[in-house]
Coordinates of C-alpha atoms in Angstrom, one line a residue:
M13 CA 20.6 -26.4 -17.1
L14 CA 22.7 -24.4 -15.0
R15 CA 20.5 -21.4 -15.9
A16 CA 17.2 -24.0 -14.5
V17 CA 19.3 -24.8 -11.3
M18 CA 20.3 -20.8 -10.6
V19 CA 16.7 -19.8 -11.2
S20 CA 15.3 -22.7 -9.3
G21 CA 17.8 -21.6 -6.3
E22 CA 16.8 -18.1 -6.1
I23 CA 13.1 -19.1 -6.1
E24 CA 13.7 -21.2 -2.9
A25 CA 15.3 -18.5 -1.3
G26 CA 13.1 -16.3 -1.8
T27 CA 10.3 -18.1 -0.7
S28 CA 12.0 -19.7 2.2
A29 CA 13.4 -15.7 3.4
R30 CA 9.5 -14.3 2.9
T31 CA 8.6 -17.2 5.3
R32 CA 11.3 -16.8 7.5
I33 CA 10.8 -12.8 7.9
A34 CA 7.0 -13.0 8.0
T35 CA 7.2 -16.1 11.1
R36 CA 10.0 -14.5 12.5
L37 CA 8.6 -10.5 12.6
L38 CA 4.7 -10.4 12.6
P39 CA 3.8 -12.0 15.5
F40 CA 5.9 -9.9 17.7
L41 CA 5.2 -6.7 16.3
F42 CA 1.4 -7.9 16.3
L43 CA 1.1 -8.4 20.2
L44 CA 3.4 -5.1 20.7
Y45 CA 0.1 -3.6 18.8
V46 CA -2.4 -5.4 20.8
A47 CA -0.4 -4.1 23.5
N48 CA -0.7 -0.8 22.1
Y49 CA -4.7 -0.8 21.5
L50 CA -5.5 -1.7 24.4
D51 CA -3.9 1.1 26.4
R52 CA -5.0 3.5 23.8
T53 CA -8.6 2.2 24.3
N54 CA -9.4 0.5 27.8
I55 CA -10.8 4.2 28.6
A56 CA -13.4 3.6 26.4
Y57 CA -14.5 0.9 29.2
A58 CA -12.7 2.2 31.9
T59 CA -15.5 5.3 31.4
L60 CA -18.5 3.1 32.7
G61 CA -17.1 3.4 35.8
M62 CA -14.9 6.1 36.3
K63 CA -18.0 8.3 35.4
G64 CA -20.0 7.8 38.5
D65 CA -16.3 7.7 40.4
L66 CA -15.0 11.0 39.1
G67 CA -18.4 12.6 37.5
L68 CA -17.9 12.9 34.4
S69 CA -19.7 14.3 31.7
D70 CA -20.3 13.0 28.2
S71 CA -18.5 16.0 27.0
V72 CA -15.6 15.9 29.4
F73 CA -15.2 11.7 28.3
G74 CA -15.2 12.5 24.7
T75 CA -12.0 15.7 25.8
A76 CA -10.5 13.4 27.7
S77 CA -10.3 10.3 24.5
G78 CA -9.7 12.8 21.9
I79 CA -6.7 14.7 23.9
F80 CA -4.9 11.5 22.8
F81 CA -4.7 12.8 20.1
I82 CA -2.9 16.1 20.5
G83 CA -0.1 14.9 22.5
Y84 CA 0.2 12.1 20.0
F85 CA 0.3 14.6 16.8
A86 CA 3.5 16.2 17.8
L87 CA 6.2 13.4 17.6
Q88 CA 5.0 11.0 15.1
I89 CA 7.8 12.5 11.9
P90 CA 10.7 11.8 13.8
G91 CA 9.3 8.8 15.2
A92 CA 9.2 7.6 11.3
L93 CA 12.7 9.0 10.5
L94 CA 14.0 7.5 13.5
V95 CA 13.4 4.2 12.4
E96 CA 14.7 5.1 9.1
Q97 CA 17.7 6.6 10.1
W98 CA 18.5 5.6 13.8
S99 CA 17.5 2.2 14.8
A100 CA 13.6 0.6 14.9
R101 CA 14.5 -1.8 17.9
R102 CA 15.9 1.2 20.5
L103 CA 12.6 3.4 19.4
L104 CA 9.8 1.2 19.5
A105 CA 11.5 -0.3 23.0
L106 CA 11.5 3.0 24.7
T107 CA 8.1 4.2 23.1
L108 CA 6.6 1.1 24.8
I109 CA 8.1 0.9 28.1
T110 CA 7.2 4.8 28.3
W111 CA 3.6 4.4 27.4
G112 CA 3.3 1.3 29.8
A113 CA 4.2 3.5 32.4
L114 CA 1.8 6.1 31.8
T115 CA -0.7 4.3 31.7
T116 CA -0.2 2.6 34.9
L117 CA -0.1 6.2 36.4
T118 CA -3.6 7.3 34.7
A119 CA -5.2 4.8 38.0
F120 CA -4.1 7.2 40.2
V121 CA -5.8 10.5 38.5
H122 CA -8.8 12.2 40.8
T123 CA -9.9 15.3 38.4
A124 CA -10.8 15.7 34.7
H125 CA -7.6 17.7 34.3
Q126 CA -5.8 15.4 35.4
L127 CA -6.9 12.8 33.5
Y128 CA -6.9 15.2 30.6
A129 CA -2.7 15.1 31.5
A130 CA -2.3 11.4 31.4
R131 CA -4.0 11.1 28.5
F132 CA -1.9 13.5 26.5
L133 CA 1.2 12.2 27.7
L134 CA 0.0 8.5 26.6
G135 CA -0.5 10.5 22.9
A136 CA 3.3 11.8 23.2
A137 CA 4.7 8.4 24.0
E138 CA 2.8 6.2 21.8
A139 CA 3.4 8.4 18.5
G140 CA 6.8 7.5 17.0
F141 CA 4.7 3.6 17.4
F142 CA 2.5 3.0 14.2
P143 CA 4.6 5.4 12.1
G144 CA 8.0 3.2 12.9
V145 CA 6.4 0.1 12.5
I146 CA 5.3 0.8 9.0
V147 CA 8.9 2.2 8.1
Y148 CA 10.1 -0.8 9.4
L149 CA 8.4 -3.2 7.6
S150 CA 9.4 -1.4 4.1
H151 CA 12.8 -2.3 5.7
W152 CA 11.9 -6.2 5.3
F153 CA 8.8 -6.8 3.2
T154 CA 8.9 -6.1 -0.7
A155 CA 6.0 -4.1 -2.7
K156 CA 4.1 -7.6 -3.2
D157 CA 3.9 -8.3 0.5
R158 CA 3.7 -4.9 2.2
G159 CA -0.3 -4.8 2.1
K160 CA -0.4 -8.9 3.3
A161 CA 1.9 -7.7 6.3
I162 CA 0.9 -4.9 7.3
A163 CA -3.0 -6.5 7.6
R164 CA -1.6 -9.3 9.6
F165 CA -0.1 -6.3 11.7
M166 CA -3.1 -4.2 12.0
A167 CA -4.9 -7.0 12.9
A168 CA -4.1 -6.2 16.4
I169 CA -6.6 -3.4 16.7
P170 CA -9.8 -5.5 16.2
I171 CA -8.1 -8.0 18.3
G172 CA -7.2 -5.8 20.8
F173 CA -10.5 -4.2 21.2
M174 CA -12.1 -7.9 21.0
I175 CA -9.7 -9.4 23.7
G176 CA -10.3 -5.8 25.4
G177 CA -14.0 -6.0 25.9
P178 CA -14.1 -9.5 27.8
I179 CA -10.9 -8.3 29.5
A180 CA -12.0 -5.1 30.9
G181 CA -15.3 -6.3 31.5
N182 CA -14.4 -8.6 34.0
I183 CA -11.8 -6.1 35.6
L184 CA -14.6 -4.0 36.1
G185 CA -16.2 -5.4 38.5
A186 CA -13.0 -5.8 40.9
H187 CA -12.3 -3.8 44.2
W188 CA -9.4 -5.3 45.5
L189 CA -7.2 -3.3 47.9
N190 CA -9.7 -0.5 48.4
L191 CA -8.8 0.6 44.3
T192 CA -12.0 0.4 41.9
G193 CA -12.1 -1.8 39.3
W194 CA -11.2 1.0 36.2
R195 CA -8.0 2.1 38.0
W196 CA -7.5 -1.4 38.1
L197 CA -7.8 -1.8 34.6
F198 CA -5.1 0.8 33.7
L199 CA -2.6 -0.9 36.4
I200 CA -3.0 -3.9 34.8
E201 CA -3.2 -3.4 31.3
G202 CA 0.1 -1.5 31.7
A203 CA 2.7 -3.4 32.6
P204 CA 2.8 -5.8 29.1
A205 CA 3.6 -2.5 27.4
I206 CA 6.7 -2.5 30.0
I207 CA 7.5 -5.9 29.6
F208 CA 7.3 -6.0 26.0
G209 CA 9.4 -3.2 25.5
I210 CA 12.1 -4.9 27.4
A211 CA 12.0 -7.9 25.0
T212 CA 12.2 -5.6 22.1
I213 CA 16.0 -4.7 23.0
F214 CA 16.8 -8.2 22.6
Y215 CA 14.8 -10.0 20.2
L216 CA 13.9 -7.0 17.0
P217 CA 17.0 -6.4 14.8
D218 CA 17.2 -3.6 12.4
W219 CA 17.8 -4.3 8.9
P220 CA 18.1 -8.1 6.8
N221 CA 21.7 -7.9 7.5
D222 CA 21.5 -7.6 11.4
A223 CA 19.3 -10.9 11.3
R224 CA 20.9 -14.2 12.4
W225 CA 18.2 -16.3 11.7
L226 CA 18.8 -15.5 8.2
S227 CA 21.3 -17.5 5.8
S228 CA 23.1 -15.5 3.7
T229 CA 21.5 -16.4 0.4
E230 CA 18.1 -15.3 2.4
R231 CA 19.9 -11.9 3.2
D232 CA 21.3 -11.3 -0.2
W233 CA 17.6 -12.3 -1.7
I234 CA 15.4 -9.6 0.5
N235 CA 18.3 -6.6 0.1
A236 CA 18.4 -7.5 -4.0
R237 CA 14.9 -7.1 -3.9
L238 CA 14.2 -4.4 -2.0
S239 CA 17.2 -2.6 -4.2
D240 CA 15.2 -3.2 -6.8
E241 CA 12.8 -1.6 -5.9
R242 CA 14.3 1.3 -5.1
A243 CA 16.2 1.7 -8.1
A244 CA 12.6 1.6 -10.1
K245 CA 11.6 4.5 -8.1
A246 CA 14.4 6.4 -9.0
H247 CA 12.8 9.7 -10.5
V248 CA 11.2 10.1 -6.6
Q249 CA 14.4 9.0 -4.5
Q250 CA 16.1 12.7 -5.2
M251 CA 12.6 14.4 -3.5
T252 CA 13.2 16.5 -0.1
I253 CA 11.3 15.4 3.1
W254 CA 9.5 19.3 2.7
Q255 CA 8.6 18.4 -1.6
A256 CA 7.4 15.1 0.2
L257 CA 5.3 16.5 2.5
R258 CA 3.4 19.2 -0.5
H259 CA 3.1 16.4 -2.9
P260 CA -0.8 16.2 -4.0
A261 CA -1.5 12.5 -3.1
V262 CA -0.1 12.8 -0.1
L263 CA -1.9 16.0 1.2
I264 CA -4.5 14.7 -0.2
L265 CA -4.1 11.5 1.8
T266 CA -4.0 13.3 4.9
T267 CA -7.3 14.5 4.7
A268 CA -8.9 11.9 3.7
L269 CA -7.2 9.8 6.5
F270 CA -8.4 12.7 8.9
F271 CA -12.3 12.1 8.4
T272 CA -11.9 8.6 7.9
Y273 CA -9.9 9.0 11.7
T274 CA -13.3 11.6 13.0
G275 CA -15.8 8.7 12.4
G276 CA -13.9 5.8 13.3
Y277 CA -12.6 6.9 16.9
A278 CA -15.7 8.8 17.5
F279 CA -17.2 5.1 17.0
W280 CA -14.5 3.2 19.1
F281 CA -14.5 5.2 21.6
W282 CA -17.8 5.4 22.1
F283 CA -19.5 2.3 21.3
P284 CA -19.1 0.7 25.1
T285 CA -21.7 3.8 25.6
I286 CA -23.6 3.5 22.4
L287 CA -23.6 -0.6 23.3
Q288 CA -24.5 0.3 26.9
R289 CA -27.6 3.2 26.1
L290 CA -29.4 1.8 23.2
T291 CA -29.5 -1.9 25.3
G292 CA -30.4 -1.1 28.0
W293 CA -28.2 -3.2 29.3
T294 CA -26.0 -2.9 33.0
D295 CA -24.3 -6.1 33.4
V296 CA -20.3 -4.5 32.5
R297 CA -19.6 -7.9 31.7
L298 CA -22.0 -8.6 28.7
I299 CA -21.0 -5.6 27.5
G300 CA -17.4 -6.6 26.8
W301 CA -18.2 -10.2 25.3
V302 CA -21.2 -8.6 23.2
G303 CA -18.7 -6.0 22.1
A304 CA -16.3 -8.1 21.1
I305 CA -17.9 -9.2 18.3
P306 CA -17.8 -6.4 15.8
F307 CA -14.2 -6.7 16.2
A308 CA -14.2 -10.2 15.4
A309 CA -15.9 -9.6 12.1
A310 CA -13.8 -7.1 11.8
T311 CA -10.3 -8.9 12.3
V312 CA -12.1 -11.4 9.2
G313 CA -12.4 -8.2 7.1
L314 CA -9.0 -6.6 7.7
L315 CA -7.3 -9.8 6.6
F316 CA -9.4 -10.1 3.4
V317 CA -8.4 -6.9 2.4
G318 CA -4.7 -6.7 2.6
W319 CA -4.9 -10.5 0.7
S320 CA -7.3 -9.1 -1.3
S321 CA -5.5 -5.6 -2.5
D322 CA -2.1 -7.4 -2.9
R323 CA -3.6 -10.1 -4.9
L324 CA -5.3 -7.2 -7.0
R325 CA -2.7 -4.6 -6.6
E326 CA -5.4 -2.3 -6.4
R327 CA -5.9 0.0 -3.0
R328 CA -8.1 2.9 -3.4
W329 CA -11.2 1.1 -3.7
H330 CA -10.1 -1.8 -1.2
F331 CA -10.2 1.8 1.2
A332 CA -13.1 3.1 0.2
V333 CA -15.8 0.0 0.0
P334 CA -15.0 -0.3 3.6
Q335 CA -15.8 3.1 4.7
L336 CA -19.0 3.2 2.2
A337 CA -20.3 -0.2 3.8
A338 CA -19.6 1.2 7.3
A339 CA -21.8 4.9 6.1
A340 CA -24.4 2.4 5.0
A341 CA -25.2 0.1 8.1
L342 CA -25.2 3.1 10.2
G343 CA -27.3 5.1 8.2
A344 CA -29.8 1.5 8.3
W345 CA -30.1 2.5 12.1
F346 CA -32.3 5.1 11.1
L347 CA -34.4 3.0 8.9
L348 CA -34.7 0.0 10.4
P349 CA -37.0 -1.1 13.2
H350 CA -34.9 -1.2 16.3
S351 CA -33.7 -4.4 17.9
N352 CA -30.8 -5.4 19.9
G353 CA -30.1 -7.8 17.6
L354 CA -29.6 -5.6 14.4
L355 CA -27.6 -3.3 16.2
V356 CA -24.7 -6.0 17.5
V357 CA -24.9 -6.9 13.2
L358 CA -25.1 -3.3 12.0
C359 CA -22.0 -2.7 14.7
A360 CA -20.0 -5.7 13.3
I361 CA -20.4 -4.2 9.6
I362 CA -19.4 -0.6 11.2
G363 CA -16.7 -1.9 13.2
T364 CA -15.6 -4.0 10.2
G365 CA -15.6 -1.3 7.5
T366 CA -13.9 1.2 10.3
V367 CA -10.5 -1.5 10.2
A368 CA -10.7 -3.2 7.3
Y369 CA -9.3 -0.2 5.5
F370 CA -5.7 0.3 7.1
P371 CA -3.7 -2.6 4.8
A372 CA -4.9 -0.9 1.2
F373 CA -4.5 2.7 2.9
F374 CA -0.9 2.6 4.5
T375 CA 0.4 0.8 1.1
L376 CA -0.4 3.5 -0.7
P377 CA 3.0 6.5 0.0
S378 CA 5.6 3.8 -0.1
E379 CA 3.8 3.1 -4.3
F380 CA 5.5 6.3 -4.5
L381 CA 8.0 7.9 -2.2
T382 CA 11.0 5.8 -1.0
S383 CA 13.1 5.9 1.5
A384 CA 13.0 9.3 3.6
A385 CA 11.0 10.4 1.9
A386 CA 8.8 7.8 2.3
A387 CA 8.8 7.9 6.0
A388 CA 8.6 11.4 6.8
A389 CA 5.0 11.2 4.3
V390 CA 3.9 7.6 6.8
G391 CA 4.5 9.9 9.9
F392 CA 3.3 13.2 8.6
I393 CA -0.2 11.5 7.2
N394 CA -0.7 9.6 10.5
C395 CA 0.3 12.4 12.7
T396 CA -1.9 14.7 10.9
A397 CA -5.1 12.5 10.6
S398 CA -4.8 11.5 13.7
I399 CA -5.9 15.0 14.9
G400 CA -9.4 14.1 13.8
G401 CA -8.9 10.9 17.0
F402 CA -9.0 13.9 18.8
F403 CA -12.4 15.8 16.9
G404 CA -13.7 12.6 16.8
P405 CA -15.1 11.9 19.9
K406 CA -15.1 15.3 21.7
I407 CA -17.7 16.2 19.1
F408 CA -19.6 13.3 19.5
G409 CA -19.8 13.5 23.4
N410 CA -20.6 17.4 23.1
L411 CA -23.6 16.7 20.1
S412 CA -24.9 13.5 22.6
Q413 CA -25.3 16.2 25.9
Q414 CA -26.4 18.8 24.0
T415 CA -29.1 16.7 22.0
G416 CA -29.5 13.8 24.8
S417 CA -29.5 11.3 21.5
F418 CA -26.8 9.8 19.4
T419 CA -28.6 10.7 16.1
S420 CA -26.6 13.9 15.4
G421 CA -23.1 12.1 16.2
F422 CA -24.3 9.1 14.2
A423 CA -25.0 11.5 10.9
M424 CA -21.6 12.9 12.1
M425 CA -19.5 9.9 11.4
I426 CA -21.8 8.5 8.2
V427 CA -20.4 12.3 6.6
C428 CA -17.0 11.4 7.4
W429 CA -16.8 8.1 5.8
I430 CA -18.5 9.1 2.9
I431 CA -16.1 12.2 2.4
G432 CA -13.0 10.1 3.2
S433 CA -13.9 7.5 0.6
V434 CA -14.3 10.2 -1.5
L435 CA -11.0 11.4 -1.4
V436 CA -9.2 8.5 -2.2
L437 CA -11.0 7.5 -5.0
V438 CA -10.2 11.0 -7.1
C439 CA -6.5 11.2 -4.9
P440 CA -4.2 12.0 -8.4
R441 CA -2.3 8.5 -9.6
E442 CA 1.2 7.9 -9.0
R443 CA 2.9 8.2 -11.9
N444 CA 0.5 11.5 -13.0
A445 CA 1.2 13.3 -9.8

C-alpha cells in the first residue's frame, strides 16, 4: 500500500513538473526565436524595396543574404559551451540585445558593402542563440519530451515567416520621416529583440534548482530523471569535446544538415522574389499575405513531426520524409501545367519540408552524447552546416542572374534535399558507432 502511494506521488510530481516546465519556458523561448527569425530573414522582403533604392542585382542580394552565415559560423560552439558551463540566461540576453541593435543599424546602409558588413555582424551576434537554446532544453526536458519541446520552440521559424510576410508587406508601403519602408522594416523589427533581451535576464532560470516556481518534489523529480539519463550514457560520459567532434555520426549529420540548409535557406530567402516573379504580382502586401501560407502549413508539419518522432522514438525517417516531399513538390513544378494556385500549393509542401524535420534532427546528438560533448556537437553541427546558408542563397542568386530563370536554382535545391536525406538514413546507429 505504501509503495503504491509512493509511486502515485512520483507520477503526480512528474506530471506536474513536466507541465510546469513546458508552460513556463517554451512560450518565452518561442517568442525569442520569433524575434530571431524576423531579424534574420526580414531582408527577404526588404530586398523588394532595397533593389531599387540601392541598385542591388540578384547576385548581390544572394551574397548579402548568405554572408550572415559566415559570421554565424564562428561563435556557435563557444555559445553552446557557455550555456553548458556558464549561464544560459546571461548568454541569451547578451545575444538578443546585440543582434537587435545591429538590426536597427541595418536601416542606415547605403551601399552593398555596408549591407554585407551589417549582415556579417548580425550573424556573429546571433551565433550562440540557437545551439544555446538546444543545450538549454536538455537541462530541463527528458529524452521522452525533448522532441516535442524542440518542435514547440522551433515552430517559431515558420510562424516568424508567417507573420513576418504580412508585417513586412505593410511596412514596405510606408514612407515616414523621409525614410523608405524597407528602412523602417529594420528599425521596427530590431526593437523586440532588445526588449526581450532585457526581459531574459529576469525571467529565465539557468537550471531546475534555480526555478522557484517548481516545488521541491518537482525539482527532485526532474533532476533524478536527467541524472538517470546521464548515467545510462556513462560509456560516453568521458568522451572529450575533440572526440565528440570526430565522432562518425556527428560528421555525417553535419554534412547532411549542410546540404539541407543549402537548399532550405535558398528557398526561404528567395521565396518572396520567386513568388513575385512567377506570379507577376507587384503588390507587396499581397505577396506578404500569400507568402504566409506555406509557413502556416509548415507550423502544423513541424509540430506533428515533433509529436510523432517522440511517440515512435524514431528520428531518421522523420527527418528524411519531409525533405524528400519538398524535393518531390519542387520537381512537380517542372512537370505540371503552371498556375498561381499550383505554385502556392507546391510552396506550402516545400515550406513544410524545409522546416518539419528540425525536432527529429536536433534530438539525435543528445541521444548518444552527453554534457559538454553533446553541447559541443550541437554547436559544431549547426555552425558548420550553417555555411550552407551562405552557399544556398548565393548560388541561387548567381544562377538566376546568369540564366535569367529559376530552373537551375530549383534543380540545385532538389539535389541538396535528396543528399541530406540519404546521409541521415545511412548514418551509423548510436549503438554501433
